[in-house]
CSV table of C-alpha atoms and ligand atoms in Angstrom, one decimal:
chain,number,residue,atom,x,y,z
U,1085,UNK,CA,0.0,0.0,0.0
U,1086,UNK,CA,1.6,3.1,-1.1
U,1087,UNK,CA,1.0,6.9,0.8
U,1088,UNK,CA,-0.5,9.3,-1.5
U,1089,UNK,CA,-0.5,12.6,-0.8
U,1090,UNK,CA,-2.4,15.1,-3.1
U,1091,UNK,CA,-2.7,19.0,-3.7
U,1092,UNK,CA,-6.3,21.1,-3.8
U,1093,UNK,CA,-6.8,22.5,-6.9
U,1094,UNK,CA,-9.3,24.5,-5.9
U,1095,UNK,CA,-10.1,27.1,-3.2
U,1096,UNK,CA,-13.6,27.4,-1.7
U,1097,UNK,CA,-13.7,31.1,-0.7
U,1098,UNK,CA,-17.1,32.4,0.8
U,1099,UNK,CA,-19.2,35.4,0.4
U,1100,UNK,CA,-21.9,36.8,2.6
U,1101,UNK,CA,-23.5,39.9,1.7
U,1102,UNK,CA,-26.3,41.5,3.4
U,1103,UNK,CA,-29.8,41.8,1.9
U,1104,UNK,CA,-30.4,44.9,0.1
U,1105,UNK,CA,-33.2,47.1,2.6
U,1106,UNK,CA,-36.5,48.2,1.1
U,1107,UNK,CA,-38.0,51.4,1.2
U,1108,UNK,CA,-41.5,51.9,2.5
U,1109,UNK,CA,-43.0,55.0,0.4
U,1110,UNK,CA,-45.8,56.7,1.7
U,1111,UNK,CA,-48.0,58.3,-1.4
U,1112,UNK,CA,-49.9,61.3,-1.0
U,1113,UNK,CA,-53.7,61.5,-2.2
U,1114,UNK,CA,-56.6,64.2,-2.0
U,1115,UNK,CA,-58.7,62.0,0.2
U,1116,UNK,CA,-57.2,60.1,3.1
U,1117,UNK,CA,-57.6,62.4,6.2
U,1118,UNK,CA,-54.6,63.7,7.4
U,1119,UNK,CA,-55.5,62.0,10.9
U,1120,UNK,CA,-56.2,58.5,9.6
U,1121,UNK,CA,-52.4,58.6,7.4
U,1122,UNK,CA,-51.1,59.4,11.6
U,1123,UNK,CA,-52.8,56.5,13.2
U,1124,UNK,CA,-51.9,53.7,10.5
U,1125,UNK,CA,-48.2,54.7,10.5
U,1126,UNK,CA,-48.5,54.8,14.2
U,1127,UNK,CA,-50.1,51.3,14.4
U,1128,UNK,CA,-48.5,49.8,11.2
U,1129,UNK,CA,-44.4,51.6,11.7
U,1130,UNK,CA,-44.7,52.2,15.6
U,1131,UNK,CA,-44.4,56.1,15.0
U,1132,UNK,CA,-44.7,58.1,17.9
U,1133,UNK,CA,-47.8,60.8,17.3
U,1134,UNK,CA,-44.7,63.3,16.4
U,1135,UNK,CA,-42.7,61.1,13.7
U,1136,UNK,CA,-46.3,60.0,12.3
U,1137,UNK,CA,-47.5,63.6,11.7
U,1138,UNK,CA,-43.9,64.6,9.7
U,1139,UNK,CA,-44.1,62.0,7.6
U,1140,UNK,CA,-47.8,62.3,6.9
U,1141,UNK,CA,-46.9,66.1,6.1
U,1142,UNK,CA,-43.8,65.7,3.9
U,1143,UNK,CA,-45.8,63.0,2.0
U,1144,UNK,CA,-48.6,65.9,1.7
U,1145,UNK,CA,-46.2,68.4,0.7
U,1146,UNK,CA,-43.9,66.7,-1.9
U,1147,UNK,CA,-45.9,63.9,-2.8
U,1148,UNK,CA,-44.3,60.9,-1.5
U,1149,UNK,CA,-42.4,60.2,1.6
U,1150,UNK,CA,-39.8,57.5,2.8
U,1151,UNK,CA,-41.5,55.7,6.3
U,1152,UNK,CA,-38.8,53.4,6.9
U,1153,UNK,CA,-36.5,50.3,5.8
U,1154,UNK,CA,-36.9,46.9,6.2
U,1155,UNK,CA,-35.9,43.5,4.7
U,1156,UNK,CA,-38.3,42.7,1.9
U,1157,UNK,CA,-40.3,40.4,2.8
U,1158,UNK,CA,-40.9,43.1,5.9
U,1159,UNK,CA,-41.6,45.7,4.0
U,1160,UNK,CA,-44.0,44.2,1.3
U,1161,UNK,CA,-46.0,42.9,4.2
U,1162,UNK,CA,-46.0,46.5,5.8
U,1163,UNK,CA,-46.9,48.2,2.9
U,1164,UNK,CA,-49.5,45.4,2.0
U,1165,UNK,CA,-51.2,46.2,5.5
U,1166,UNK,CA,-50.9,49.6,5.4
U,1167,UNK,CA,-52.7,50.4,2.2
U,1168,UNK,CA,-55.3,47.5,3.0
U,1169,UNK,CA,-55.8,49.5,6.1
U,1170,UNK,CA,-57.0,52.5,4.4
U,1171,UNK,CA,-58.9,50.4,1.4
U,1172,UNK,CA,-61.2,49.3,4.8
U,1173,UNK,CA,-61.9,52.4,5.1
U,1174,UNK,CA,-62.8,53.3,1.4
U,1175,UNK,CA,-59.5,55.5,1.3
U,1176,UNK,CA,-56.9,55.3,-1.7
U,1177,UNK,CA,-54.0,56.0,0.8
U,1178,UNK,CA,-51.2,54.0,-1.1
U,1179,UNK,CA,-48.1,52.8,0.5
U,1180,UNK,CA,-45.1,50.9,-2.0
U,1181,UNK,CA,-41.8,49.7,-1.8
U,1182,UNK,CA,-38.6,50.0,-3.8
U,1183,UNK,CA,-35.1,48.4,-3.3
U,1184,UNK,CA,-32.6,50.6,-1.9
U,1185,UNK,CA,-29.4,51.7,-4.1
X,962,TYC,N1,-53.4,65.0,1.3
X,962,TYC,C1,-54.3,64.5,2.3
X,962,TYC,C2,-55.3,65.6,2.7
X,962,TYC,O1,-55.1,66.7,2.5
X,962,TYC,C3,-53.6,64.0,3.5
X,962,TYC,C4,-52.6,62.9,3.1
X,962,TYC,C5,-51.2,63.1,3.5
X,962,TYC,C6,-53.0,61.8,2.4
X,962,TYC,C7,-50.3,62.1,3.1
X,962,TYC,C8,-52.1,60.8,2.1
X,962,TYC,O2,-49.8,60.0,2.1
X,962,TYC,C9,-50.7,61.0,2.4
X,962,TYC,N2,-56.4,65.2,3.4
């Protein structure tokens, strides 16, 4: 029985990268009352009444406002409940998600 003794000739090397964040986008509209915008991203994002209300106004003045970032799956679900919150309601308040850069 002979010794054999034998050379990699290849290199594993690993690579973890986080997952990319998504944006939650709050959409403005000419119907959802200011107040109901406050209490979903109060009860949806766990905004105090102060954070809500910003948000709610930037979104009111420039169209569209960033709420927060989560994984994906976390922020499709948010956004899902957010919007279906308001569509209970008869309101068109839209919340999306896009990919951060
Ligand atoms: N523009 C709405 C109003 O004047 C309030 C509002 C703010 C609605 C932000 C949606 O994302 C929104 N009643």
């Amino acid at each position: 029985m002979s010794d054999t003794v034998t050379t990699p000739k290849t290199k594993v090397t690993t690579k973890v990268e986080r997952p990319r964040l998504h944006k939650v986008l709050l959409v403005n509209d000419d119907y959802t009352p200011r107040e109901f915008v406050v209490t979903v991203l109060k009860a949806e994002f766990r905004m105090t009444e102060d954070q809500a209300y910003k948000v709610m106004l930037t979104a009111h003045q420039r169209g569209v406002c960033v709420v927060a970032v989560f994984t994906k799956d976390v922020a499709e679900t948010k956004a899902t409940r957010a919007t279906d919150a308001g569509r209970a309601k008869g309101y068109p308040l839209l919340f999306t998600t896009e990919p951060e850069e």
